[in-house]
Amino acid sequence: MFIAALLCVNIALGQTLQGFVYDEEENKPLEGAFVYVDGTTFSASTNAKGYFKIVTPQQFNAPLVISFIGFETLRIEEPYSYNKPFKAVLRTDAIALKEVVINKGGPFSRRQMLKVFREQFLGTTRAGSSCKIENEDDINLYFDLKTNSLRAQAYKPIRIINKRLEYKINFDLADFEVNYSAKTLDAFNMRRSFFAGTTFFTDISKNHSADKKRKEVYLGSAVHFMKTIAKGDWQEQKYGLYADRWPADPNRYFSVTDSLSFKKVTLIDIPPGAKKIREEIAANSQYSIKVKEKKGGKFSDVKFDVLYDKQLQSGLMFNNGYFYIDANGLFFPLSEITFVGYMGDLKAGDLLPADYVYTP
């Protein structure tokens, strides 16, 4: 897969994304390829010449995704950096052309694994529980005995109907893993749950019928919290920061500065409890050696608690101590922050498109 600028056309893009999609093997245009901005409601299909055009009200910090049946999905990072229409070439997907066989046998039944997949992928909130996957047969589930992990693959986008938030979602699953401390699917032994992929949203609400429910999902979410950090209006947005279980001033711990079109957030201090532990470890040479060998970044031992509206509690764990936030409340790198508690429990069923606009 590759992309190349078409120098023969000279059109200013601005907030317009346009280009041509071709078959690599035959070098012919692909009609009907689906093109979308990841995590949004903006999309287009290619015409007989392979041409597409998407106009967005703003630039999104998200890749452009191009998919076509029988071809590998193409992700174009930083698509707004192209000032001319580009040519995207898709390769034949050898895996997709083969029949996908659902794993049988193993320590758990497909029914058991599918139950865990729904819970850890869609979530168990009111919105997550309202979701229905239309093509569950396209999901391949298996339990890795070497790592005690439940894994999932899907060679077609997972089609989700979110009845509560009134969205149709196409989720192109890139990774899914639930890791356990033993050979079990018991939630008590769950260590971590992770999934990743690209998403496209279709709004199926009528006459703003889902507005109230979408507001409920937005408030207290990671996106809402990130926008609060960027603007610094913690009190107005009903957020409270806690260090060592005591109320803390965000300005003491976080520095927020402008960085191009993003806000850069830097951890400038750590809670007294973490400092004390570091001092105790430094005083013990045996523990110091273990600390040097441990995985994680400079601030992987730092955790804060966040309380939204005096009731929704979340925890934040860091890695290297800095991250960036865009205008839509999306942060990167994703490896910098791990959410636990309320924000950590929100799954695909509670996702809103990046172009969702909250109005009080």
Short mmCIF file of C-alpha atoms in Angstrom, two decimals:
data_model
loop_
_atom_site.label_atom_id
_atom_site.label_comp_id
_atom_site.label_asym_id
_atom_site.label_seq_id
_atom_site.Cartn_x
_atom_site.Cartn_y
_atom_site.Cartn_z
CA MET A 1 0.00 0.00 0.00
CA PHE A 2 1.24 3.46 -0.74
CA ILE A 3 0.03 6.95 -1.51
CA ALA A 4 1.47 9.45 -3.94
CA ALA A 5 0.64 13.06 -4.74
CA LEU A 6 -1.00 13.65 -8.11
CA LEU A 7 0.99 16.55 -9.49
CA CYS A 8 -1.22 16.99 -12.51
CA VAL A 9 -4.03 18.55 -10.48
CA ASN A 10 -3.59 21.84 -8.68
CA ILE A 11 -6.47 22.40 -6.26
CA ALA A 12 -6.18 23.98 -2.84
CA LEU A 13 -7.56 21.61 -0.24
CA GLY A 14 -7.92 23.59 2.94
CA GLN A 15 -10.34 21.43 4.91
CA THR A 16 -11.16 19.33 1.88
CA LEU A 17 -9.78 15.84 1.43
CA GLN A 18 -9.79 14.47 -2.10
CA GLY A 19 -8.01 11.90 -4.15
CA PHE A 20 -8.20 8.77 -6.29
CA VAL A 21 -8.26 5.12 -5.21
CA TYR A 22 -6.63 2.52 -7.46
CA ASP A 23 -6.10 -1.23 -7.60
CA GLU A 24 -2.34 -1.79 -7.26
CA GLU A 25 -2.19 -4.95 -9.35
CA GLU A 26 -4.12 -3.68 -12.38
CA ASN A 27 -3.54 0.06 -11.84
CA LYS A 28 -7.23 0.73 -12.43
CA PRO A 29 -9.59 2.99 -10.44
CA LEU A 30 -11.78 1.33 -7.81
CA GLU A 31 -15.40 2.43 -7.88
CA GLY A 32 -17.33 2.14 -4.62
CA ALA A 33 -14.38 2.23 -2.21
CA PHE A 34 -15.43 3.57 1.20
CA VAL A 35 -13.38 6.52 2.48
CA TYR A 36 -13.84 8.10 5.91
CA VAL A 37 -12.14 10.23 8.55
CA ASP A 38 -11.51 7.93 11.50
CA GLY A 39 -13.83 8.45 14.47
CA THR A 40 -16.18 10.86 12.68
CA THR A 41 -19.36 10.95 10.58
CA PHE A 42 -17.53 12.26 7.48
CA SER A 43 -17.21 9.88 4.54
CA ALA A 44 -17.45 9.43 0.78
CA SER A 45 -17.48 6.69 -1.83
CA THR A 46 -15.35 6.69 -4.94
CA ASN A 47 -16.92 7.19 -8.38
CA ALA A 48 -16.12 5.39 -11.63
CA LYS A 49 -12.82 7.26 -11.83
CA GLY A 50 -11.90 6.26 -8.29
CA TYR A 51 -12.35 9.85 -7.15
CA PHE A 52 -13.59 10.90 -3.72
CA LYS A 53 -14.04 14.22 -1.92
CA ILE A 54 -14.73 14.87 1.76
CA VAL A 55 -15.34 18.34 3.17
CA THR A 56 -14.94 18.75 6.94
CA PRO A 57 -15.63 21.86 9.02
CA GLN A 58 -12.21 21.56 10.66
CA GLN A 59 -9.05 19.49 10.56
CA PHE A 60 -9.23 16.34 12.66
CA ASN A 61 -6.24 14.71 14.30
CA ALA A 62 -7.19 11.37 12.76
CA PRO A 63 -6.18 9.21 9.82
CA LEU A 64 -8.14 8.87 6.61
CA VAL A 65 -9.28 5.26 6.16
CA ILE A 66 -9.93 3.63 2.79
CA SER A 67 -11.53 0.21 2.55
CA PHE A 68 -12.80 -2.01 -0.23
CA ILE A 69 -13.90 -5.65 -0.12
CA GLY A 70 -11.05 -7.97 -1.00
CA PHE A 71 -8.36 -5.34 -0.41
CA GLU A 72 -6.23 -4.39 2.56
CA THR A 73 -7.58 -1.39 4.46
CA LEU A 74 -5.37 1.68 4.03
CA ARG A 75 -4.78 4.26 6.77
CA ILE A 76 -3.40 7.60 5.66
CA GLU A 77 -1.86 9.45 8.58
CA GLU A 78 -2.09 13.26 8.59
CA PRO A 79 -4.28 13.42 5.45
CA TYR A 80 -4.67 17.20 5.74
CA SER A 81 -0.96 17.61 5.00
CA TYR A 82 -1.60 16.88 1.32
CA ASN A 83 -2.20 20.13 -0.55
CA LYS A 84 -3.21 18.34 -3.73
CA PRO A 85 -5.41 15.34 -4.52
CA PHE A 86 -3.46 12.16 -3.86
CA LYS A 87 -3.48 8.69 -5.31
CA ALA A 88 -4.14 5.85 -2.90
CA VAL A 89 -3.28 2.35 -4.05
CA LEU A 90 -4.88 -0.70 -2.43
CA ARG A 91 -3.34 -4.14 -2.33
CA THR A 92 -5.27 -7.38 -2.59
CA ASP A 93 -5.89 -8.85 0.85
CA ALA A 94 -4.74 -12.46 0.67
CA ILE A 95 -6.24 -13.24 4.09
CA ALA A 96 -9.63 -11.78 3.25
CA LEU A 97 -9.86 -13.94 0.14
CA LYS A 98 -9.58 -17.07 2.25
CA GLU A 99 -12.44 -18.45 4.27
CA VAL A 100 -12.14 -17.40 7.90
CA VAL A 101 -12.50 -20.41 10.17
CA ILE A 102 -13.95 -19.84 13.63
CA ASN A 103 -11.68 -21.47 16.20
CA LYS A 104 -13.17 -24.50 17.87
CA GLY A 105 -12.05 -26.43 20.89
CA GLY A 106 -9.77 -24.92 23.51
CA PRO A 107 -10.63 -24.45 27.18
CA PHE A 108 -13.72 -22.30 26.56
CA SER A 109 -16.72 -22.40 24.27
CA ARG A 110 -17.35 -19.72 21.67
CA ARG A 111 -20.46 -18.72 23.62
CA GLN A 112 -18.36 -18.09 26.75
CA MET A 113 -15.73 -16.11 24.84
CA LEU A 114 -18.33 -14.11 22.95
CA LYS A 115 -19.96 -13.05 26.22
CA VAL A 116 -16.65 -11.65 27.48
CA PHE A 117 -15.98 -10.00 24.12
CA ARG A 118 -19.30 -8.15 24.23
CA GLU A 119 -18.65 -6.96 27.79
CA GLN A 120 -15.08 -5.80 27.16
CA PHE A 121 -15.67 -4.38 23.70
CA LEU A 122 -19.13 -2.83 23.92
CA GLY A 123 -19.22 -2.29 27.70
CA THR A 124 -21.87 -2.89 30.33
CA THR A 125 -23.19 0.66 30.70
CA ARG A 126 -26.70 1.54 29.54
CA ALA A 127 -25.35 2.55 26.14
CA GLY A 128 -23.03 -0.43 25.87
CA SER A 129 -25.76 -2.89 26.85
CA SER A 130 -28.06 -1.42 24.22
CA CYS A 131 -25.61 -2.22 21.41
CA LYS A 132 -26.07 -5.09 19.01
CA ILE A 133 -23.38 -6.53 16.73
CA GLU A 134 -24.98 -7.45 13.42
CA ASN A 135 -22.16 -9.69 12.13
CA GLU A 136 -20.83 -11.64 15.11
CA ASP A 137 -20.00 -14.58 12.83
CA ASP A 138 -17.21 -12.45 11.31
CA ILE A 139 -15.44 -12.30 14.69
CA ASN A 140 -12.79 -14.96 15.32
CA LEU A 141 -12.22 -15.62 19.06
CA TYR A 142 -9.53 -17.71 20.68
CA PHE A 143 -7.86 -18.14 24.07
CA ASP A 144 -4.05 -18.01 24.08
CA LEU A 145 -2.90 -20.55 26.69
CA LYS A 146 0.68 -19.24 26.67
CA THR A 147 -0.34 -15.77 27.85
CA ASN A 148 -3.78 -16.54 29.37
CA SER A 149 -5.32 -14.01 27.01
CA LEU A 150 -8.59 -13.86 25.14
CA ARG A 151 -7.98 -12.46 21.66
CA ALA A 152 -10.23 -11.50 18.77
CA GLN A 153 -9.85 -10.83 15.06
CA ALA A 154 -12.30 -9.61 12.48
CA TYR A 155 -11.47 -9.51 8.79
CA LYS A 156 -14.54 -7.42 8.09
CA PRO A 157 -15.61 -4.23 9.92
CA ILE A 158 -17.78 -5.00 12.94
CA ARG A 159 -21.23 -3.51 12.38
CA ILE A 160 -22.74 -2.12 15.59
CA ILE A 161 -26.19 -0.69 16.18
CA ASN A 162 -26.14 1.56 19.25
CA LYS A 163 -29.84 1.79 20.08
CA ARG A 164 -29.44 4.18 23.01
CA LEU A 165 -27.16 6.74 21.35
CA GLU A 166 -28.74 6.11 17.93
CA TYR A 167 -25.62 5.51 15.89
CA LYS A 168 -24.60 2.89 13.39
CA ILE A 169 -20.90 2.20 13.86
CA ASN A 170 -18.48 0.43 11.58
CA PHE A 171 -15.55 -0.66 13.73
CA ASP A 172 -12.50 -2.00 11.87
CA LEU A 173 -10.90 -4.01 14.67
CA ALA A 174 -7.10 -3.84 14.71
CA ASP A 175 -6.49 -5.46 18.09
CA PHE A 176 -8.42 -6.96 20.99
CA GLU A 177 -6.98 -8.62 24.07
CA VAL A 178 -8.16 -9.45 27.58
CA ASN A 179 -5.35 -10.71 29.79
CA TYR A 180 -5.91 -12.91 32.88
CA SER A 181 -3.70 -14.08 35.74
CA ALA A 182 -4.75 -17.69 35.14
CA LYS A 183 -6.51 -19.93 32.62
CA THR A 184 -9.94 -18.44 33.22
CA LEU A 185 -12.50 -15.96 31.93
CA ASP A 186 -13.42 -14.88 35.43
CA ALA A 187 -13.51 -11.08 35.74
CA PHE A 188 -11.88 -11.36 39.17
CA ASN A 189 -8.67 -12.61 37.52
CA MET A 190 -8.67 -10.01 34.73
CA ARG A 191 -5.44 -7.98 34.51
CA ARG A 192 -6.08 -5.69 31.58
CA SER A 193 -8.46 -5.21 28.69
CA PHE A 194 -7.48 -3.50 25.46
CA PHE A 195 -8.90 -2.94 21.99
CA ALA A 196 -8.04 -0.66 19.08
CA GLY A 197 -9.31 0.10 15.60
CA THR A 198 -10.85 2.69 13.33
CA THR A 199 -14.47 3.79 13.49
CA PHE A 200 -17.06 5.42 11.29
CA PHE A 201 -20.34 6.74 12.70
CA THR A 202 -23.70 7.14 10.98
CA ASP A 203 -26.26 9.24 12.84
CA ILE A 204 -29.64 7.44 12.76
CA SER A 205 -31.45 9.74 15.22
CA LYS A 206 -34.47 11.75 14.15
CA ASN A 207 -35.41 15.23 15.35
CA HIS A 208 -32.59 15.26 17.93
CA SER A 209 -34.13 12.27 19.71
CA ALA A 210 -30.78 11.13 21.16
CA ASP A 211 -29.41 14.52 22.23
CA LYS A 212 -30.06 14.08 25.95
CA LYS A 213 -28.57 10.59 26.08
CA ARG A 214 -25.49 11.67 24.15
CA LYS A 215 -24.94 14.54 26.59
CA GLU A 216 -25.12 12.07 29.47
CA VAL A 217 -22.41 9.93 27.86
CA TYR A 218 -20.20 12.92 27.03
CA LEU A 219 -20.21 14.42 30.54
CA GLY A 220 -17.58 12.68 32.64
CA SER A 221 -15.98 10.96 29.64
CA ALA A 222 -12.27 11.00 28.78
CA VAL A 223 -12.95 13.46 25.94
CA HIS A 224 -14.79 15.83 28.29
CA PHE A 225 -11.96 15.52 30.80
CA MET A 226 -9.26 16.22 28.20
CA LYS A 227 -11.06 19.35 27.03
CA THR A 228 -11.22 20.44 30.66
CA ILE A 229 -7.46 20.01 31.10
CA ALA A 230 -6.82 21.94 27.88
CA LYS A 231 -9.02 24.87 28.91
CA GLY A 232 -8.21 24.75 32.60
CA ASP A 233 -11.85 25.23 33.63
CA TRP A 234 -11.91 22.38 36.16
CA GLN A 235 -14.35 23.97 38.58
CA GLU A 236 -16.76 25.11 35.89
CA GLN A 237 -16.82 21.62 34.37
CA LYS A 238 -17.34 20.03 37.83
CA TYR A 239 -14.03 18.15 37.90
CA GLY A 240 -11.85 17.68 40.96
CA LEU A 241 -8.26 16.46 41.03
CA TYR A 242 -7.01 14.36 43.96
CA ALA A 243 -3.44 13.46 44.94
CA ASP A 244 -3.02 10.86 47.68
CA ARG A 245 -6.82 11.08 48.16
CA TRP A 246 -6.65 14.78 49.00
CA PRO A 247 -8.02 17.62 46.83
CA ALA A 248 -5.21 19.05 44.68
CA ASP A 249 -4.62 22.15 42.55
CA PRO A 250 -4.22 21.08 38.87
CA ASN A 251 -1.88 24.04 38.29
CA ARG A 252 0.58 22.54 40.77
CA TYR A 253 0.88 19.31 38.84
CA PHE A 254 0.15 20.14 35.19
CA SER A 255 1.60 22.72 32.82
CA VAL A 256 -0.55 23.43 29.74
CA THR A 257 1.11 25.19 26.82
CA ASP A 258 0.36 25.82 23.15
CA SER A 259 2.08 23.52 20.66
CA LEU A 260 1.07 24.22 17.06
CA SER A 261 -2.65 23.42 16.92
CA PHE A 262 -2.52 21.30 20.09
CA LYS A 263 -2.23 21.80 23.81
CA LYS A 264 0.82 20.18 25.37
CA VAL A 265 0.27 18.94 28.91
CA THR A 266 3.39 18.31 30.99
CA LEU A 267 3.53 16.69 34.42
CA ILE A 268 5.58 19.16 36.51
CA ASP A 269 5.19 17.60 39.96
CA ILE A 270 4.13 14.29 41.49
CA PRO A 271 2.06 13.51 44.60
CA PRO A 272 3.91 13.44 47.96
CA GLY A 273 3.08 9.76 48.36
CA ALA A 274 4.88 8.86 45.13
CA LYS A 275 7.87 11.00 46.17
CA LYS A 276 8.10 9.21 49.49
CA ILE A 277 8.03 5.79 47.87
CA ARG A 278 10.75 6.84 45.43
CA GLU A 279 12.93 8.04 48.31
CA GLU A 280 12.44 4.76 50.18
CA ILE A 281 13.30 2.74 47.10
CA ALA A 282 16.39 4.88 46.39
CA ALA A 283 17.61 4.22 49.94
CA ASN A 284 17.41 0.47 49.39
CA SER A 285 19.90 -0.71 46.79
CA GLN A 286 18.11 -4.04 46.25
CA TYR A 287 14.84 -2.28 45.39
CA SER A 288 16.70 0.25 43.26
CA ILE A 289 17.92 -2.53 40.98
CA LYS A 290 14.36 -3.82 40.58
CA VAL A 291 13.10 -0.33 39.77
CA LYS A 292 15.71 0.04 37.02
CA GLU A 293 14.58 -3.26 35.53
CA LYS A 294 10.86 -2.48 35.64
CA LYS A 295 9.03 -1.62 32.44
CA GLY A 296 7.37 1.71 31.93
CA GLY A 297 8.28 5.35 31.57
CA LYS A 298 9.71 7.87 34.01
CA PHE A 299 6.30 8.53 35.59
CA SER A 300 4.74 5.06 35.40
CA ASP A 301 4.52 5.03 39.20
CA VAL A 302 2.39 8.20 39.29
CA LYS A 303 -1.37 8.10 39.76
CA PHE A 304 -4.03 10.76 40.34
CA ASP A 305 -7.72 10.42 41.05
CA VAL A 306 -10.39 12.47 39.30
CA LEU A 307 -13.94 13.03 40.49
CA TYR A 308 -16.63 14.34 38.16
CA ASP A 309 -19.69 16.01 39.66
CA LYS A 310 -18.83 14.53 43.07
CA GLN A 311 -19.86 11.04 41.98
CA LEU A 312 -17.98 9.57 38.99
CA GLN A 313 -14.50 8.51 40.10
CA SER A 314 -11.61 7.69 37.76
CA GLY A 315 -7.90 7.11 38.10
CA LEU A 316 -5.10 8.37 35.84
CA MET A 317 -1.79 6.55 35.50
CA PHE A 318 1.02 8.10 33.48
CA ASN A 319 4.03 6.93 31.50
CA ASN A 320 6.54 9.55 30.30
CA GLY A 321 4.86 12.62 31.78
CA TYR A 322 3.59 14.56 28.77
CA PHE A 323 0.86 14.33 26.13
CA TYR A 324 -1.00 16.46 23.58
CA ILE A 325 -4.71 17.32 23.28
CA ASP A 326 -6.43 18.43 20.08
CA ALA A 327 -9.47 20.67 19.68
CA ASN A 328 -11.82 17.67 19.84
CA GLY A 329 -10.52 16.43 23.18
CA LEU A 330 -8.52 13.55 21.69
CA PHE A 331 -5.09 12.97 23.24
CA PHE A 332 -1.91 11.32 22.02
CA PRO A 333 0.22 9.33 22.39
CA LEU A 334 -2.39 6.86 23.64
CA SER A 335 0.27 4.98 25.59
CA GLU A 336 0.81 7.97 27.89
CA ILE A 337 -2.32 7.64 30.02
CA THR A 338 -4.14 4.62 31.39
CA PHE A 339 -7.64 5.22 32.73
CA VAL A 340 -9.16 3.14 35.52
CA GLY A 341 -12.46 3.50 37.30
CA TYR A 342 -15.33 5.17 35.48
CA MET A 343 -13.40 6.40 32.42
CA GLY A 344 -11.60 3.08 32.15
CA ASP A 345 -14.90 1.20 32.11
CA LEU A 346 -16.24 3.10 29.10
CA LYS A 347 -16.00 0.97 25.96
CA ALA A 348 -17.04 1.16 22.30
CA GLY A 349 -20.72 1.41 23.28
CA ASP A 350 -20.04 4.80 24.88
CA LEU A 351 -18.05 6.26 22.00
CA LEU A 352 -19.17 9.49 20.37
CA PRO A 353 -17.84 10.71 17.01
CA ALA A 354 -15.00 13.22 17.12
CA ASP A 355 -17.25 15.78 15.42
CA TYR A 356 -19.83 15.56 18.20
CA VAL A 357 -20.49 19.05 19.57
CA TYR A 358 -21.67 19.35 23.16
CA THR A 359 -24.18 22.13 23.81
CA PRO A 360 -25.16 22.77 27.49
#
